Amino acid sequence: MKDMVIGVNKGKIIFIEDETCLSELMSEYNIPPGNVRHLDKRQFLMPGMVDTHIHAPQYVFAGSNMDLQLRQWLSTYTLPTEAKMKDLDFANDVCDKVVNRTLKNGTTTACYYATMYRNASDVLCKVIGKSIYPSCVDLCAASNKQTQTDKTVYRIHTDFVIFLFQNPLLTPIITPRSIRTCSEELIKSLGQLNQTYRLPVQTHILETRSDIIPGCQNHLDVWDKHGLLTNRTILGHCIYLSDNELDLLKLRGCGIAHCPNSNITLRSGLLDVRHVLNMGCKIGLGTDVAGGYSSSILDALRSACQISKTLAIQTDGGSYKALTYQALFRLATLGGSEVLGLEATTGSFVVGKDFDAILVDPLVADSPFDVFSTDTFSDVLQKFLFLGDDRNMIDVFVSGKRVCGNNKMENPRQPIVQKYRTQADIYHIEHRILRYHFAPLNT
Ligand code: GUN
Ligand code: FE
């Protein structure tokens, strides 16, 4: 939308009108001139991005531990790290950092997996509540059948759900981690819980080839049988679903959390998003931190693009239509909100929705990309999507409230570091790098 004004009151979008109506709107809504913000040349607003799948405790090791595939990665790095969340000071530090980082990256809605430790999940909710951050928060990721009986899990669930209903920007979510880590009795008890509360549900489905059960006609059956496939169910990965399974997923209105960075990093597989879209299923992007090493949805968009182009290369005859930047933009915003069942609240600019937004400035002094006089708006948008980062996000708003941003007025920029970097410093750094790289080339 070009040359428009967007009005926000109490966190909600109250009008989107042509710029020529501005003075009329100001008197109609009693808006003082000081409350009107004019965008500078080349600046634009976009909806805040939606992360449909992120593991808060795994942020500790995001960007590292990328050598193993899923099963070994879980037992070697992930579960031991998650167990450290029992230390609530540590949990507080981790939650603070992951929530701040995702907001800084322009994610205004996130669907978290926490851990199976109730107190650590409380910490995550408190940190998010403090940041005024709408999200689905994990109820219980039961990862160990032996140590938690269904009864205690059920008890934890109910009081946690009630606790979370107190904040309108938080939604509890039933989180049976995966079919491998939950007994059928547990799944059944979660289904019963859902009959009472009608909550969103999330799990990992057919993420790797080894998740395929030989002879199994429908991997969604067990979830369906216990009433856990609804229009608020978010299924992570779904790389190896058959068309019949995709049909059921569509019939029940479930959404797919596509986590391309994770799928490549853990070498799980390449989801055919074009096919999923052709089948008419809801789909959005997830970082899957820390299976995915980046907590940025812009990174997820880029990884999704590369997977789509890889599939196009692999398809004979050039008939495969790789995802366009428009389709990728939709996955990162409205697609994600549909997957979370929050499309009436966030994901696009529509009157009545929350003002979850990013003010993008392609011309910031430290911008990671360059703009030329010949660039159209579409050129600049694409440059931002593929080359931009938090330096271009001068304001991030959640429900009308500015939560962070690289705004020059509020964060005076530090002097350019290079000016202070002497030759000696550089030598010193290089020397250290050389020492740490002293390993055989084939490792
Ligand atoms: N399957 C079960 N747990 C996990 C997890 O933490 N990450 C990923 N990517 N897959 C899982
Ligand atoms: Fe995951």
Short mmCIF file of C-alpha atoms and ligand atoms in Angstrom, two decimals:
data_model
loop_
_atom_site.label_atom_id
_atom_site.label_comp_id
_atom_site.label_asym_id
_atom_site.label_seq_id
_atom_site.Cartn_x
_atom_site.Cartn_y
_atom_site.Cartn_z
CA MET A 1 0.00 0.00 0.00
CA LYS A 2 1.44 3.31 -1.09
CA ASP A 3 0.68 6.79 0.27
CA MET A 4 -1.59 5.50 2.99
CA VAL A 5 -2.13 6.23 6.67
CA ILE A 6 -2.65 3.58 9.29
CA GLY A 7 -4.33 4.47 12.58
CA VAL A 8 -3.63 2.64 15.83
CA ASN A 9 -5.54 2.84 19.10
CA LYS A 10 -5.10 0.64 22.19
CA GLY A 11 -2.84 -1.66 20.20
CA LYS A 12 -5.31 -2.25 17.38
CA ILE A 13 -5.46 -0.96 13.82
CA ILE A 14 -8.46 1.37 13.67
CA PHE A 15 -8.20 2.64 10.10
CA ILE A 16 -6.17 2.26 6.91
CA GLU A 17 -6.96 5.11 4.57
CA ASP A 18 -5.58 7.18 1.74
CA GLU A 19 -3.05 9.82 2.82
CA THR A 20 -5.30 12.57 1.41
CA CYS A 21 -7.78 11.83 4.25
CA LEU A 22 -5.21 12.51 6.99
CA SER A 23 -6.52 15.83 8.33
CA GLU A 24 -10.08 14.56 8.19
CA LEU A 25 -9.08 11.42 10.14
CA MET A 26 -7.14 13.49 12.69
CA SER A 27 -10.21 15.51 13.56
CA GLU A 28 -12.55 12.52 13.42
CA TYR A 29 -10.41 10.53 15.86
CA ASN A 30 -9.12 13.53 17.80
CA ILE A 31 -5.46 12.82 17.01
CA PRO A 32 -3.00 15.60 17.94
CA PRO A 33 -0.33 16.43 15.31
CA GLY A 34 2.39 15.18 17.71
CA ASN A 35 0.92 11.68 17.47
CA VAL A 36 1.29 11.48 13.69
CA ARG A 37 4.48 9.89 12.46
CA HIS A 38 5.52 10.48 8.86
CA LEU A 39 7.80 7.89 7.30
CA ASP A 40 11.01 9.06 5.65
CA LYS A 41 11.91 8.36 2.05
CA ARG A 42 12.22 4.62 1.37
CA GLN A 43 10.99 3.64 4.84
CA PHE A 44 8.09 1.19 5.01
CA LEU A 45 6.00 -0.70 7.53
CA MET A 46 5.58 -4.44 7.28
CA PRO A 47 3.68 -6.86 9.50
CA GLY A 48 5.75 -8.34 12.31
CA MET A 49 7.00 -11.82 11.47
CA VAL A 50 5.68 -15.06 12.94
CA ASP A 51 7.89 -17.90 14.17
CA THR A 52 5.70 -21.00 14.25
CA HIS A 53 8.28 -23.27 15.91
CA ILE A 54 11.10 -22.30 18.28
CA HIS A 55 12.62 -24.08 21.30
CA ALA A 56 13.41 -21.46 23.94
CA PRO A 57 15.90 -23.55 25.99
CA GLN A 58 17.86 -24.60 22.92
CA TYR A 59 18.80 -20.97 22.22
CA VAL A 60 21.73 -21.61 24.59
CA PHE A 61 23.59 -23.44 21.85
CA ALA A 62 22.13 -21.84 18.70
CA GLY A 63 24.90 -21.47 16.14
CA SER A 64 26.93 -24.36 17.52
CA ASN A 65 26.69 -28.15 17.80
CA MET A 66 25.75 -28.62 14.18
CA ASP A 67 27.66 -31.81 13.46
CA LEU A 68 25.06 -34.47 14.31
CA GLN A 69 21.74 -35.62 12.89
CA LEU A 70 18.47 -35.46 14.83
CA ARG A 71 18.57 -38.47 17.19
CA GLN A 72 22.21 -38.09 18.22
CA TRP A 73 21.87 -34.32 18.29
CA LEU A 74 18.96 -34.67 20.73
CA SER A 75 20.76 -37.03 23.10
CA THR A 76 24.19 -35.38 22.89
CA TYR A 77 23.37 -31.67 23.06
CA THR A 78 19.68 -30.95 23.34
CA LEU A 79 18.31 -32.97 26.23
CA PRO A 80 21.33 -32.26 28.50
CA THR A 81 20.95 -28.52 27.78
CA GLU A 82 17.22 -28.60 28.44
CA ALA A 83 17.86 -30.32 31.78
CA LYS A 84 19.91 -27.28 32.86
CA MET A 85 16.70 -25.25 32.83
CA LYS A 86 15.92 -26.73 36.24
CA ASP A 87 18.29 -24.03 37.50
CA LEU A 88 15.86 -21.11 37.43
CA ASP A 89 18.54 -18.40 37.37
CA PHE A 90 19.94 -20.01 34.28
CA ALA A 91 16.43 -20.38 32.81
CA ASN A 92 15.80 -16.70 33.43
CA ASP A 93 18.97 -15.69 31.60
CA VAL A 94 18.18 -17.97 28.65
CA CYS A 95 14.54 -16.84 28.35
CA ASP A 96 15.51 -13.19 28.61
CA LYS A 97 18.04 -13.57 25.82
CA VAL A 98 15.91 -15.65 23.45
CA VAL A 99 12.86 -13.40 23.79
CA ASN A 100 14.90 -10.24 23.29
CA ARG A 101 16.76 -11.67 20.32
CA THR A 102 13.61 -12.84 18.53
CA LEU A 103 11.94 -9.46 19.05
CA LYS A 104 15.06 -7.69 17.79
CA ASN A 105 14.88 -9.87 14.67
CA GLY A 106 11.35 -8.65 14.00
CA THR A 107 9.46 -11.71 15.26
CA THR A 108 6.37 -10.32 16.96
CA THR A 109 4.59 -13.65 17.48
CA ALA A 110 6.32 -16.88 18.42
CA CYS A 111 5.17 -20.37 19.20
CA TYR A 112 7.56 -21.76 21.81
CA TYR A 113 8.49 -25.18 22.99
CA ALA A 114 9.78 -24.89 26.57
CA THR A 115 10.81 -27.91 28.63
CA MET A 116 8.93 -30.39 30.76
CA TYR A 117 9.92 -28.45 33.88
CA ARG A 118 6.96 -26.46 35.06
CA ASN A 119 8.95 -23.82 36.96
CA ALA A 120 11.20 -23.13 33.98
CA SER A 121 8.09 -22.74 31.80
CA ASP A 122 6.76 -20.18 34.30
CA VAL A 123 9.99 -18.24 33.86
CA LEU A 124 9.54 -18.15 30.08
CA CYS A 125 5.98 -16.86 30.46
CA LYS A 126 7.04 -14.18 32.90
CA VAL A 127 9.82 -12.96 30.62
CA ILE A 128 7.46 -12.89 27.65
CA GLY A 129 4.74 -11.17 29.68
CA LYS A 130 7.28 -8.52 30.64
CA SER A 131 8.11 -7.94 27.00
CA ILE A 132 4.40 -7.74 26.01
CA TYR A 133 4.90 -10.46 23.52
CA PRO A 134 2.09 -12.56 22.11
CA SER A 135 2.94 -16.18 21.88
CA CYS A 136 1.96 -19.72 22.35
CA VAL A 137 3.95 -21.19 25.15
CA ASP A 138 4.65 -24.80 25.69
CA LEU A 139 2.62 -26.56 28.27
CA CYS A 140 4.78 -29.56 28.74
CA ALA A 141 7.33 -31.14 26.50
CA ALA A 142 7.28 -34.61 27.97
CA SER A 143 10.52 -36.06 26.77
CA ASN A 144 10.99 -38.93 29.16
CA LYS A 145 8.33 -41.57 29.53
CA GLN A 146 9.96 -43.07 32.59
CA THR A 147 10.17 -40.08 34.86
CA GLN A 148 6.73 -38.52 34.54
CA THR A 149 3.53 -40.40 35.14
CA ASP A 150 0.50 -39.32 33.18
CA LYS A 151 -1.20 -38.19 36.34
CA THR A 152 1.43 -35.65 37.29
CA VAL A 153 1.65 -34.41 33.72
CA TYR A 154 -2.11 -33.89 33.70
CA ARG A 155 -2.00 -31.98 36.98
CA ILE A 156 0.81 -29.75 35.77
CA HIS A 157 -1.16 -29.02 32.64
CA THR A 158 -4.38 -27.83 34.20
CA ASP A 159 -2.94 -25.30 36.63
CA PHE A 160 -0.48 -24.05 34.03
CA VAL A 161 -3.29 -23.46 31.56
CA ILE A 162 -5.22 -21.42 34.10
CA PHE A 163 -2.10 -19.43 34.95
CA LEU A 164 -1.55 -18.59 31.28
CA PHE A 165 -5.11 -17.54 30.57
CA GLN A 166 -4.46 -14.52 32.76
CA ASN A 167 -2.48 -12.75 30.01
CA PRO A 168 -4.33 -12.09 26.75
CA LEU A 169 -1.05 -11.99 24.82
CA LEU A 170 -0.08 -15.49 25.94
CA THR A 171 -1.72 -18.71 24.83
CA PRO A 172 -0.93 -22.05 26.43
CA ILE A 173 -0.26 -24.84 23.96
CA ILE A 174 -0.38 -28.58 24.46
CA THR A 175 3.02 -29.90 23.50
CA PRO A 176 3.54 -33.63 23.25
CA ARG A 177 7.07 -33.41 21.96
CA SER A 178 6.94 -36.26 19.44
CA ILE A 179 5.48 -39.71 18.99
CA ARG A 180 8.76 -41.26 20.16
CA THR A 181 8.69 -39.45 23.49
CA CYS A 182 5.02 -39.83 24.48
CA SER A 183 3.13 -42.95 25.43
CA GLU A 184 -0.33 -43.42 23.98
CA GLU A 185 -1.75 -43.00 27.50
CA LEU A 186 -0.14 -39.57 27.71
CA ILE A 187 -1.46 -38.62 24.27
CA LYS A 188 -4.90 -39.77 25.39
CA SER A 189 -4.77 -37.66 28.55
CA LEU A 190 -3.73 -34.63 26.49
CA GLY A 191 -6.71 -35.27 24.20
CA GLN A 192 -8.97 -35.22 27.26
CA LEU A 193 -7.37 -31.99 28.44
CA ASN A 194 -8.09 -30.52 25.04
CA GLN A 195 -11.77 -31.43 25.27
CA THR A 196 -11.98 -29.12 28.28
CA TYR A 197 -9.80 -26.25 27.10
CA ARG A 198 -9.76 -26.32 23.28
CA LEU A 199 -6.13 -25.27 23.12
CA PRO A 200 -3.58 -25.17 20.34
CA VAL A 201 -1.45 -28.29 20.02
CA GLN A 202 2.05 -28.73 18.63
CA THR A 203 4.32 -31.66 17.91
CA HIS A 204 7.05 -32.86 15.55
CA ILE A 205 5.79 -35.04 12.67
CA LEU A 206 7.79 -37.05 10.13
CA GLU A 207 10.86 -34.88 10.42
CA THR A 208 13.30 -37.55 9.28
CA ARG A 209 13.11 -40.64 7.08
CA SER A 210 13.59 -42.80 10.15
CA ASP A 211 10.33 -41.41 11.59
CA ILE A 212 8.46 -43.32 8.89
CA ILE A 213 6.93 -46.41 10.55
CA PRO A 214 7.15 -49.34 8.11
CA GLY A 215 3.68 -50.44 7.00
CA CYS A 216 1.96 -47.48 8.68
CA GLN A 217 -0.76 -46.07 6.40
CA ASN A 218 -1.36 -42.89 8.35
CA HIS A 219 1.12 -41.37 10.79
CA LEU A 220 -1.50 -38.87 11.97
CA ASP A 221 -3.92 -41.56 13.19
CA VAL A 222 -2.84 -41.62 16.83
CA TRP A 223 -3.18 -37.83 17.12
CA ASP A 224 -6.51 -37.87 15.33
CA LYS A 225 -7.87 -40.70 17.44
CA HIS A 226 -7.34 -38.65 20.60
CA GLY A 227 -8.76 -35.41 19.22
CA LEU A 228 -5.46 -33.59 18.86
CA LEU A 229 -5.79 -32.68 15.18
CA THR A 230 -7.79 -29.46 15.08
CA ASN A 231 -7.62 -26.13 13.28
CA ARG A 232 -5.29 -25.04 16.10
CA THR A 233 -2.77 -27.87 15.63
CA ILE A 234 0.73 -26.98 14.48
CA LEU A 235 2.70 -29.85 13.00
CA GLY A 236 6.45 -29.26 12.84
CA HIS A 237 8.37 -30.35 9.72
CA CYS A 238 5.99 -32.80 7.94
CA ILE A 239 8.68 -33.58 5.37
CA TYR A 240 7.66 -37.17 4.68
CA LEU A 241 3.84 -37.00 4.76
CA SER A 242 1.97 -38.83 2.00
CA ASP A 243 -0.73 -37.06 0.00
CA ASN A 244 -3.36 -38.98 1.98
CA GLU A 245 -1.87 -37.68 5.21
CA LEU A 246 -1.73 -34.14 3.79
CA ASP A 247 -5.41 -34.50 2.87
CA LEU A 248 -6.29 -35.40 6.47
CA LEU A 249 -4.17 -32.54 7.76
CA LYS A 250 -6.09 -30.18 5.47
CA LEU A 251 -9.45 -31.67 6.41
CA ARG A 252 -8.76 -31.08 10.11
CA GLY A 253 -7.41 -27.57 9.39
CA CYS A 254 -3.98 -28.24 10.92
CA GLY A 255 -0.99 -26.10 9.90
CA ILE A 256 2.60 -26.96 9.05
CA ALA A 257 5.60 -25.29 10.66
CA HIS A 258 8.25 -25.39 7.92
CA CYS A 259 11.72 -25.15 9.47
CA PRO A 260 14.11 -25.03 6.52
CA ASN A 261 17.31 -24.07 8.35
CA SER A 262 16.84 -26.94 10.78
CA ASN A 263 15.97 -29.40 8.02
CA ILE A 264 19.25 -28.65 6.27
CA THR A 265 21.43 -28.28 9.36
CA LEU A 266 20.26 -31.60 10.85
CA ARG A 267 20.18 -33.08 7.32
CA SER A 268 16.58 -34.17 7.87
CA GLY A 269 15.26 -33.56 4.35
CA LEU A 270 13.74 -31.05 1.94
CA LEU A 271 10.05 -30.21 2.39
CA ASP A 272 8.27 -29.50 -0.91
CA VAL A 273 6.46 -26.31 0.11
CA ARG A 274 5.12 -25.76 -3.39
CA HIS A 275 3.38 -29.14 -3.21
CA VAL A 276 2.00 -28.40 0.28
CA LEU A 277 0.58 -25.10 -1.01
CA ASN A 278 -0.90 -26.86 -4.06
CA MET A 279 -2.56 -29.34 -1.70
CA GLY A 280 -4.21 -26.35 0.03
CA CYS A 281 -2.60 -26.78 3.47
CA LYS A 282 -1.80 -23.96 5.89
CA ILE A 283 1.94 -23.39 6.21
CA GLY A 284 4.28 -20.89 7.89
CA LEU A 285 7.94 -20.61 8.81
CA GLY A 286 9.75 -21.75 11.95
CA THR A 287 13.33 -21.23 13.03
CA ASP A 288 13.34 -24.46 15.08
CA VAL A 289 16.14 -22.98 17.18
CA ALA A 290 18.51 -24.69 17.75
CA GLY A 291 18.03 -27.44 15.16
CA GLY A 292 18.04 -24.34 13.00
CA TYR A 293 21.02 -22.19 13.94
CA SER A 294 19.37 -18.83 13.31
CA SER A 295 16.64 -17.22 15.40
CA SER A 296 15.63 -14.93 12.54
CA ILE A 297 12.58 -15.50 10.36
CA LEU A 298 14.34 -13.56 7.60
CA ASP A 299 16.92 -16.35 7.70
CA ALA A 300 14.10 -18.94 7.58
CA LEU A 301 12.69 -17.16 4.53
CA ARG A 302 16.07 -17.33 2.80
CA SER A 303 16.58 -20.99 3.69
CA ALA A 304 13.07 -21.78 2.42
CA CYS A 305 13.99 -20.03 -0.82
CA GLN A 306 17.19 -22.07 -1.21
CA ILE A 307 15.37 -25.37 -0.55
CA SER A 308 12.71 -24.45 -3.08
CA LYS A 309 15.36 -23.64 -5.70
CA THR A 310 17.20 -26.87 -4.88
CA LEU A 311 14.00 -28.81 -5.57
CA ALA A 312 13.62 -26.91 -8.84
CA ILE A 313 17.18 -27.87 -9.86
CA GLN A 314 16.42 -31.50 -9.06
CA THR A 315 13.22 -31.51 -11.13
CA ASP A 316 13.74 -32.46 -14.75
CA GLY A 317 12.40 -30.22 -17.47
CA GLY A 318 12.37 -27.00 -15.48
CA SER A 319 8.65 -27.29 -14.76
CA TYR A 320 8.96 -26.83 -10.97
CA LYS A 321 7.93 -23.36 -9.85
CA ALA A 322 10.25 -22.22 -7.09
CA LEU A 323 8.71 -20.00 -4.40
CA THR A 324 8.47 -16.33 -5.34
CA TYR A 325 9.53 -13.61 -2.92
CA GLN A 326 5.85 -12.74 -2.49
CA ALA A 327 5.04 -16.31 -1.45
CA LEU A 328 8.01 -16.32 0.93
CA PHE A 329 6.91 -13.00 2.45
CA ARG A 330 3.46 -14.46 3.01
CA LEU A 331 4.90 -17.56 4.70
CA ALA A 332 6.86 -15.31 7.09
CA THR A 333 3.82 -13.25 8.08
CA LEU A 334 0.19 -14.14 7.33
CA GLY A 335 0.96 -17.81 6.62
CA GLY A 336 2.48 -18.14 10.08
CA SER A 337 -0.46 -16.43 11.77
CA GLU A 338 -2.87 -18.82 9.99
CA VAL A 339 -0.87 -21.80 11.22
CA LEU A 340 -1.18 -20.50 14.80
CA GLY A 341 -4.89 -19.75 14.35
CA LEU A 342 -4.10 -16.07 14.98
CA GLU A 343 -4.98 -14.74 11.52
CA ALA A 344 -7.73 -12.56 12.98
CA THR A 345 -5.17 -10.97 15.33
CA THR A 346 -1.86 -10.63 13.52
CA GLY A 347 0.10 -11.32 10.32
CA SER A 348 -1.17 -8.48 8.11
CA PHE A 349 -2.48 -4.92 8.27
CA VAL A 350 -6.26 -5.10 8.51
CA VAL A 351 -8.58 -2.94 10.61
CA GLY A 352 -9.29 -4.72 13.90
CA LYS A 353 -6.03 -6.68 13.98
CA ASP A 354 -3.24 -5.92 16.45
CA PHE A 355 -0.64 -3.44 15.26
CA ASP A 356 2.26 -5.93 15.17
CA ALA A 357 4.69 -4.22 12.86
CA ILE A 358 8.25 -3.49 11.83
CA LEU A 359 9.31 -0.06 10.62
CA VAL A 360 12.00 -0.82 8.05
CA ASP A 361 14.57 1.77 7.05
CA PRO A 362 16.61 0.62 4.05
CA LEU A 363 18.78 3.76 4.32
CA VAL A 364 20.16 3.42 7.87
CA ALA A 365 23.83 4.41 8.03
CA ASP A 366 24.92 0.86 8.86
CA SER A 367 22.56 -0.89 6.44
CA PRO A 368 23.82 -4.27 5.21
CA PHE A 369 22.64 -3.46 1.67
CA ASP A 370 22.64 -0.53 -0.75
CA VAL A 371 19.80 1.27 -2.48
CA PHE A 372 20.07 2.99 -5.85
CA SER A 373 17.95 5.75 -7.36
CA THR A 374 16.78 3.28 -10.01
CA ASP A 375 15.43 0.80 -7.42
CA THR A 376 11.65 0.35 -7.31
CA PHE A 377 9.83 -0.43 -4.06
CA SER A 378 9.72 -4.10 -5.02
CA ASP A 379 13.52 -4.07 -5.54
CA VAL A 380 14.08 -2.53 -2.10
CA LEU A 381 11.67 -4.94 -0.40
CA GLN A 382 13.48 -7.91 -1.95
CA LYS A 383 16.87 -6.50 -0.90
CA PHE A 384 15.59 -6.17 2.65
CA LEU A 385 14.17 -9.71 2.67
CA PHE A 386 17.36 -11.26 1.33
CA LEU A 387 20.07 -8.94 2.68
CA GLY A 388 18.49 -6.91 5.49
CA ASP A 389 18.66 -7.52 9.23
CA ASP A 390 17.86 -5.94 12.59
CA ARG A 391 19.92 -2.87 11.69
CA ASN A 392 17.15 -1.95 9.24
CA MET A 393 14.39 -2.52 11.81
CA ILE A 394 14.25 0.86 13.49
CA ASP A 395 11.07 0.11 15.44
CA VAL A 396 9.40 -3.19 16.31
CA PHE A 397 5.84 -2.92 17.63
CA VAL A 398 3.81 -5.57 19.41
CA SER A 399 0.17 -4.76 19.88
CA GLY A 400 0.91 -1.08 19.24
CA LYS A 401 3.72 -0.92 21.77
CA ARG A 402 7.29 -0.30 20.65
CA VAL A 403 9.28 -3.18 22.11
CA CYS A 404 12.67 -2.59 20.46
CA GLY A 405 14.40 -1.35 17.35
CA ASN A 406 17.55 0.25 16.00
CA ASN A 407 16.11 3.76 16.18
CA LYS A 408 18.91 6.32 16.03
CA MET A 409 17.08 8.75 18.26
CA GLU A 410 16.91 6.36 21.19
CA ASN A 411 20.12 4.40 20.64
CA PRO A 412 22.87 6.83 19.65
CA ARG A 413 25.24 4.80 17.55
CA GLN A 414 28.68 3.87 18.83
CA PRO A 415 31.72 5.31 17.06
CA ILE A 416 32.84 3.15 14.17
CA VAL A 417 35.02 0.44 15.67
CA GLN A 418 37.38 0.27 12.72
CA LYS A 419 38.75 3.69 13.60
CA TYR A 420 40.21 2.27 16.80
CA ARG A 421 41.46 -0.96 15.36
CA THR A 422 45.22 -0.84 15.04
CA GLN A 423 47.35 -3.05 12.89
CA ALA A 424 48.58 -4.80 16.02
CA ASP A 425 45.04 -5.72 17.04
CA ILE A 426 44.35 -7.26 13.70
CA TYR A 427 47.53 -9.32 13.81
CA HIS A 428 46.65 -10.47 17.25
CA ILE A 429 43.19 -11.65 16.19
CA GLU A 430 44.55 -13.45 13.14
CA HIS A 431 47.13 -15.17 15.25
CA ARG A 432 44.43 -16.54 17.54
CA ILE A 433 42.32 -17.73 14.65
CA LEU A 434 45.27 -19.59 13.19
CA ARG A 435 45.93 -21.36 16.46
CA TYR A 436 42.37 -22.58 16.83
CA HIS A 437 42.19 -23.80 13.29
CA PHE A 438 45.10 -26.16 13.72
CA ALA A 439 43.12 -29.30 12.99
CA PRO A 440 43.30 -31.80 10.13
CA LEU A 441 41.41 -30.56 7.09
CA ASN A 442 39.07 -33.53 6.97
CA THR A 443 37.44 -32.97 10.39
N1 GUN B 1 11.99 -34.06 17.79
C1 GUN B 1 11.82 -34.22 19.11
N2 GUN B 1 12.38 -33.19 19.79
C2 GUN B 1 12.91 -32.37 18.88
C3 GUN B 1 13.62 -31.14 18.97
O1 GUN B 1 13.88 -30.61 20.05
N3 GUN B 1 14.00 -30.57 17.80
C4 GUN B 1 13.72 -31.14 16.59
N4 GUN B 1 14.12 -30.51 15.48
N5 GUN B 1 13.08 -32.30 16.48
C5 GUN B 1 12.66 -32.90 17.60
FE FE B 2 11.62 -28.54 16.90
#
